[in-house]
Amino acid sequence: MIDRASGLPAYRQVADELRKKINAGEYRPGDKLPSERVLVDTYQVSRITIREAVGLLRAEGLVSAEHGKGVFIRPPQKVERLSRSRLSRAARSAGQAAFLADAASNRFTPAVEVDIRVEAATTEVAQVLGIGEGDEVLVRERVMSADGQPIQLATSRLPRSITAGTAIEQTDTGPGGTYARLEEAGHTLAHFSETVGARMPTPDEASLLRLGAGTPILVVRRVAVDTEGAAVEVNDMRLAGDRYELAYEFPAD
Amino acid sequence: MIDRASGLPAYRQVADELRKKINAGEYRPGDKLPSERVLVDTYQVSRITIREAVGLLRAEGLVSAEHGKGVFIRPPQKVERLSRSRLSRAARSAGQAAFLADAASNRFTPAVEVDIRVEAATTEVAQVLGIGEGDEVLVRERVMSADGQPIQLATSRLPRSITAGTAIEQTDTGPGGTYARLEEAGHTLAHFSETVGARMPTPDEASLLRLGAGTPILVVRRVAVDTEGAAVEVNDMRLAGDRYELAYEFPAD
DNA sequence: AAGTGGTCTAGACCACTAC
DNA sequence: TAGTGGTCTAGACCACTTT
């Protein structure tokens, strides 16, 4: 099976063979790969070489190993689509914060853990919010769960000058959430600007979001801008890449 | 350095130590980690254990190894921001296809390789385009490069019934690109709808985009809809996650 | 008890980079 | 030539799951 003279390392050849069989449907989602000891016999290489091959497939997110049970073909995850147009004023006045609106439309039971603190603005945050470096910012750090499973990490930062004395500094921001409170405080929102990127999670993020190996995260930064052109909130969100996709719609002209 | 009784595997402890030093700035971007043999002495573990530790950091995208040279702290990549509002009719009539508009605004020299073919619509594509399964679709598969470096893979699919006889079936679609030709053919575009996800690249994608280990890709599907509500094009794009972020803007109400 | 993946060792040789 | 990471071996024992 393995061509020692091909120049391609043995573990790559084994990985290529297994990947081909998976893509060809020879192994189906949920199926167990042959055990490492069996693969050692099949390909006539050492166990470490087999483990390196399987490690490649794991890093690709193609399979996942379960201790004591085996290595399984990863079934395609059900992907939730998060439509960004949900951030509407109508929804806010109806008493729905963004995450709760998602919960309603996707029918899951939401739960949010919140940690609130005050920080000095870093250079980067100060620039985005248009405030001075070192100025006080309110930080709301949240872990959002659906049906008990953590699915999103979000860190909002707002100028303390805006939030002081409002419910934004409380755990429960009330009906409509932070954005509704901002508008009550005179900061009518004009538009949102979101940037979307992807990277591998830190170990902390991976364990919080219960991500398997080979699963990247979507990194979203949302900036809320009021009618005076001032940025009033910057929200950094991190979502499991295998469970979420973001949907945007925009006109052609 | 390594606590054998802690329950935490040695390679995790080594990885944690190194990660902490990187994040603390003890090793700076571009710096070389101590060689594997040195780390073996430092932590008193076997070389395979060291390699496993470094492998973790590589999978996280934190470091990258260069054969014969060493393992280096990955410097933060310069991230290009792709604004999606660029898909405007004004730009199209000015003769700019979307990718070329990006090139102009970000000042790089663009190059595109195109492969054109006709396929039968899969169930999924047929559903998106609102045509029959097995109907002919024109497929334009492209590798887009900036300054000689491949940066984006894009696969467009359009109903053959629309493209037959137009320049869309040619390598060079002419000024304004595919979208301009669609409008000339009577399909005035009304809006675009994009979904954004993230996943690890296949080996093919990784080599085409020259991605290092631990680098995910952004997966964007854009659907162009005309004024009659018909989907006229579906474009699947893949971008290097360490070099791009997408920017969207939308009103607050 | 048997089978699975997880961790680890002490080596060996190769391929690439630098001097 | 010397130093680096890349590949590979033949074992060993551990932790977890299933029967």
mmCIF file of N, CA, C and O (backbone and C1' of nucleotides) in Angstrom, chain A residues 4 9-11 45-49 52 67-69, chain D residues 6-18:
data_model
loop_
_atom_site.group_PDB
_atom_site.id
_atom_site.type_symbol
_atom_site.label_atom_id
_atom_site.label_comp_id
_atom_site.label_asym_id
_atom_site.label_seq_id
_atom_site.Cartn_x
_atom_site.Cartn_y
_atom_site.Cartn_z
ATOM 1 N N ARG A 4 7.515 3.289 -0.541
ATOM 2 C CA ARG A 4 8.630 3.857 0.222
ATOM 3 C C ARG A 4 9.529 4.727 -0.641
ATOM 4 O O ARG A 4 10.312 5.518 -0.124
ATOM 5 N N PRO A 9 6.163 11.217 2.395
ATOM 6 C CA PRO A 9 6.286 10.500 3.657
ATOM 7 C C PRO A 9 5.159 9.487 3.841
ATOM 8 O O PRO A 9 4.044 9.701 3.349
ATOM 9 N N ALA A 10 5.466 8.419 4.555
ATOM 10 C CA ALA A 10 4.492 7.340 4.757
ATOM 11 C C ALA A 10 3.209 7.865 5.399
ATOM 12 O O ALA A 10 2.107 7.491 5.004
ATOM 13 N N TYR A 11 3.359 8.732 6.397
ATOM 14 C CA TYR A 11 2.145 9.178 7.106
ATOM 15 C C TYR A 11 1.233 9.994 6.194
ATOM 16 O O TYR A 11 0.013 9.935 6.304
ATOM 17 N N VAL A 45 3.302 -0.018 8.746
ATOM 18 C CA VAL A 45 4.135 1.049 9.297
ATOM 19 C C VAL A 45 3.953 1.040 10.811
ATOM 20 O O VAL A 45 3.091 0.342 11.337
ATOM 21 N N SER A 46 4.769 1.825 11.501
ATOM 22 C CA SER A 46 4.695 1.825 12.956
ATOM 23 C C SER A 46 3.452 2.567 13.435
ATOM 24 O O SER A 46 2.831 3.327 12.692
ATOM 25 N N ARG A 47 3.134 2.373 14.683
ATOM 26 C CA ARG A 47 1.923 2.991 15.204
ATOM 27 C C ARG A 47 2.039 4.508 15.223
ATOM 28 O O ARG A 47 1.061 5.227 14.986
ATOM 29 N N ILE A 48 3.232 5.010 15.525
ATOM 30 C CA ILE A 48 3.417 6.460 15.556
ATOM 31 C C ILE A 48 3.130 7.063 14.191
ATOM 32 O O ILE A 48 2.558 8.148 14.076
ATOM 33 N N THR A 49 3.531 6.351 13.148
ATOM 34 C CA THR A 49 3.278 6.841 11.791
ATOM 35 C C THR A 49 1.773 6.883 11.520
ATOM 36 O O THR A 49 1.262 7.847 10.936
ATOM 37 N N GLU A 52 0.311 9.807 13.301
ATOM 38 C CA GLU A 52 0.594 11.064 12.631
ATOM 39 C C GLU A 52 -0.378 11.265 11.458
ATOM 40 O O GLU A 52 -0.865 12.377 11.214
ATOM 41 N N HIS A 67 -11.488 8.658 23.119
ATOM 42 C CA HIS A 67 -10.646 7.777 23.914
ATOM 43 C C HIS A 67 -11.395 6.508 24.329
ATOM 44 O O HIS A 67 -12.474 6.596 24.894
ATOM 45 N N GLY A 68 -10.776 5.376 24.049
ATOM 46 C CA GLY A 68 -11.379 4.105 24.452
ATOM 47 C C GLY A 68 -12.418 3.595 23.482
ATOM 48 O O GLY A 68 -12.842 2.445 23.562
ATOM 49 N N LYS A 69 -12.828 4.428 22.535
ATOM 50 C CA LYS A 69 -13.866 4.006 21.596
ATOM 51 C C LYS A 69 -13.340 3.876 20.170
ATOM 52 O O LYS A 69 -13.497 2.819 19.547
ATOM 53 P P DG D 6 9.527 20.449 11.122
ATOM 54 O "O5'" DG D 6 10.212 19.210 10.363
ATOM 55 C "C5'" DG D 6 10.377 19.272 8.952
ATOM 56 C "C4'" DG D 6 10.338 17.858 8.373
ATOM 57 C "C3'" DG D 6 9.134 17.036 8.811
ATOM 58 O "O3'" DG D 6 8.663 16.280 7.685
ATOM 59 C "C1'" DG D 6 11.112 15.912 9.411
ATOM 60 P P DT D 7 7.462 15.261 7.897
ATOM 61 O "O5'" DT D 7 8.203 13.887 8.136
ATOM 62 C "C5'" DT D 7 8.909 13.293 7.068
ATOM 63 C "C4'" DT D 7 9.508 11.993 7.529
ATOM 64 C "C3'" DT D 7 8.486 10.940 7.989
ATOM 65 O "O3'" DT D 7 8.582 9.841 7.101
ATOM 66 C "C1'" DT D 7 10.358 11.058 9.454
ATOM 67 P P DC D 8 7.508 8.690 7.166
ATOM 68 O "O5'" DC D 8 8.083 7.710 8.280
ATOM 69 C "C5'" DC D 8 9.354 7.098 8.055
ATOM 70 C "C4'" DC D 8 9.796 6.373 9.300
ATOM 71 C "C3'" DC D 8 8.711 5.569 10.027
ATOM 72 O "O3'" DC D 8 8.775 4.217 9.572
ATOM 73 C "C1'" DC D 8 10.362 6.578 11.477
ATOM 74 P P DT D 9 7.837 3.102 10.243
ATOM 75 O "O5'" DT D 9 8.790 2.544 11.383
ATOM 76 C "C5'" DT D 9 10.144 2.263 11.079
ATOM 77 C "C4'" DT D 9 10.839 1.737 12.316
ATOM 78 C "C3'" DT D 9 9.979 0.774 13.142
ATOM 79 O "O3'" DT D 9 10.633 -0.485 13.233
ATOM 80 C "C1'" DT D 9 11.006 2.435 14.519
ATOM 81 P P DA D 10 9.764 -1.798 13.358
ATOM 82 O "O5'" DA D 10 10.008 -2.221 14.874
ATOM 83 C "C5'" DA D 10 11.334 -2.223 15.409
ATOM 84 C "C4'" DA D 10 11.229 -2.319 16.920
ATOM 85 C "C3'" DA D 10 10.068 -3.202 17.397
ATOM 86 O "O3'" DA D 10 10.486 -3.957 18.541
ATOM 87 C "C1'" DA D 10 9.850 -1.044 18.295
ATOM 88 P P DG D 11 9.565 -5.152 19.042
ATOM 89 O "O5'" DG D 11 8.427 -4.435 19.911
ATOM 90 C "C5'" DG D 11 8.369 -4.626 21.277
ATOM 91 C "C4'" DG D 11 8.841 -3.365 22.000
ATOM 92 C "C3'" DG D 11 8.097 -3.091 23.287
ATOM 93 O "O3'" DG D 11 8.670 -3.823 24.334
ATOM 94 C "C1'" DG D 11 8.542 -1.088 22.038
ATOM 95 P P DA D 12 7.763 -4.576 25.399
ATOM 96 O "O5'" DA D 12 7.316 -3.401 26.363
ATOM 97 C "C5'" DA D 12 8.310 -2.576 26.960
ATOM 98 C "C4'" DA D 12 7.632 -1.363 27.548
ATOM 99 C "C3'" DA D 12 6.390 -1.709 28.361
ATOM 100 O "O3'" DA D 12 6.726 -1.689 29.746
ATOM 101 C "C1'" DA D 12 6.101 0.237 26.962
ATOM 102 P P DC D 13 5.730 -2.399 30.767
ATOM 103 O "O5'" DC D 13 4.750 -1.209 31.134
ATOM 104 C "C5'" DC D 13 5.296 0.010 31.626
ATOM 105 C "C4'" DC D 13 4.224 1.082 31.551
ATOM 106 C "C3'" DC D 13 2.903 0.712 32.245
ATOM 107 O "O3'" DC D 13 2.612 1.703 33.210
ATOM 108 C "C1'" DC D 13 2.518 1.649 30.100
ATOM 109 P P DC D 14 1.342 1.519 34.158
ATOM 110 O "O5'" DC D 14 0.385 2.713 33.676
ATOM 111 C "C5'" DC D 14 0.948 3.965 33.314
ATOM 112 C "C4'" DC D 14 -0.140 4.832 32.692
ATOM 113 C "C3'" DC D 14 -1.503 4.704 33.374
ATOM 114 O "O3'" DC D 14 -1.984 5.990 33.687
ATOM 115 C "C1'" DC D 14 -1.706 4.369 31.031
ATOM 116 P P DA D 15 -3.346 6.104 34.511
ATOM 117 O "O5'" DA D 15 -4.430 6.338 33.378
ATOM 118 C "C5'" DA D 15 -4.343 7.491 32.564
ATOM 119 C "C4'" DA D 15 -5.607 7.604 31.735
ATOM 120 C "C3'" DA D 15 -6.899 7.390 32.517
ATOM 121 O "O3'" DA D 15 -7.859 8.287 31.976
ATOM 122 C "C1'" DA D 15 -6.740 5.762 30.816
ATOM 123 P P DC D 16 -9.279 8.371 32.645
ATOM 124 O "O5'" DC D 16 -10.245 7.741 31.546
ATOM 125 C "C5'" DC D 16 -10.208 8.253 30.212
ATOM 126 C "C4'" DC D 16 -10.908 7.265 29.307
ATOM 127 C "C3'" DC D 16 -12.307 6.860 29.775
ATOM 128 O "O3'" DC D 16 -13.237 7.336 28.815
ATOM 129 C "C1'" DC D 16 -11.015 4.983 29.048
ATOM 130 P P DT D 17 -14.796 7.048 29.023
ATOM 131 O "O5'" DT D 17 -15.026 5.690 28.227
ATOM 132 C "C5'" DT D 17 -14.848 5.675 26.810
ATOM 133 C "C4'" DT D 17 -15.193 4.287 26.301
ATOM 134 C "C3'" DT D 17 -16.578 3.781 26.688
ATOM 135 O "O3'" DT D 17 -17.274 3.486 25.493
ATOM 136 C "C1'" DT D 17 -14.906 2.124 27.111
ATOM 137 P P DT D 18 -18.777 2.967 25.555
ATOM 138 O "O5'" DT D 18 -18.591 1.405 25.377
ATOM 139 C "C5'" DT D 18 -17.800 0.919 24.294
ATOM 140 C "C4'" DT D 18 -17.659 -0.588 24.436
ATOM 141 C "C3'" DT D 18 -18.965 -1.327 24.737
ATOM 142 O "O3'" DT D 18 -19.163 -2.302 23.727
ATOM 143 C "C1'" DT D 18 -17.220 -2.016 26.204
#
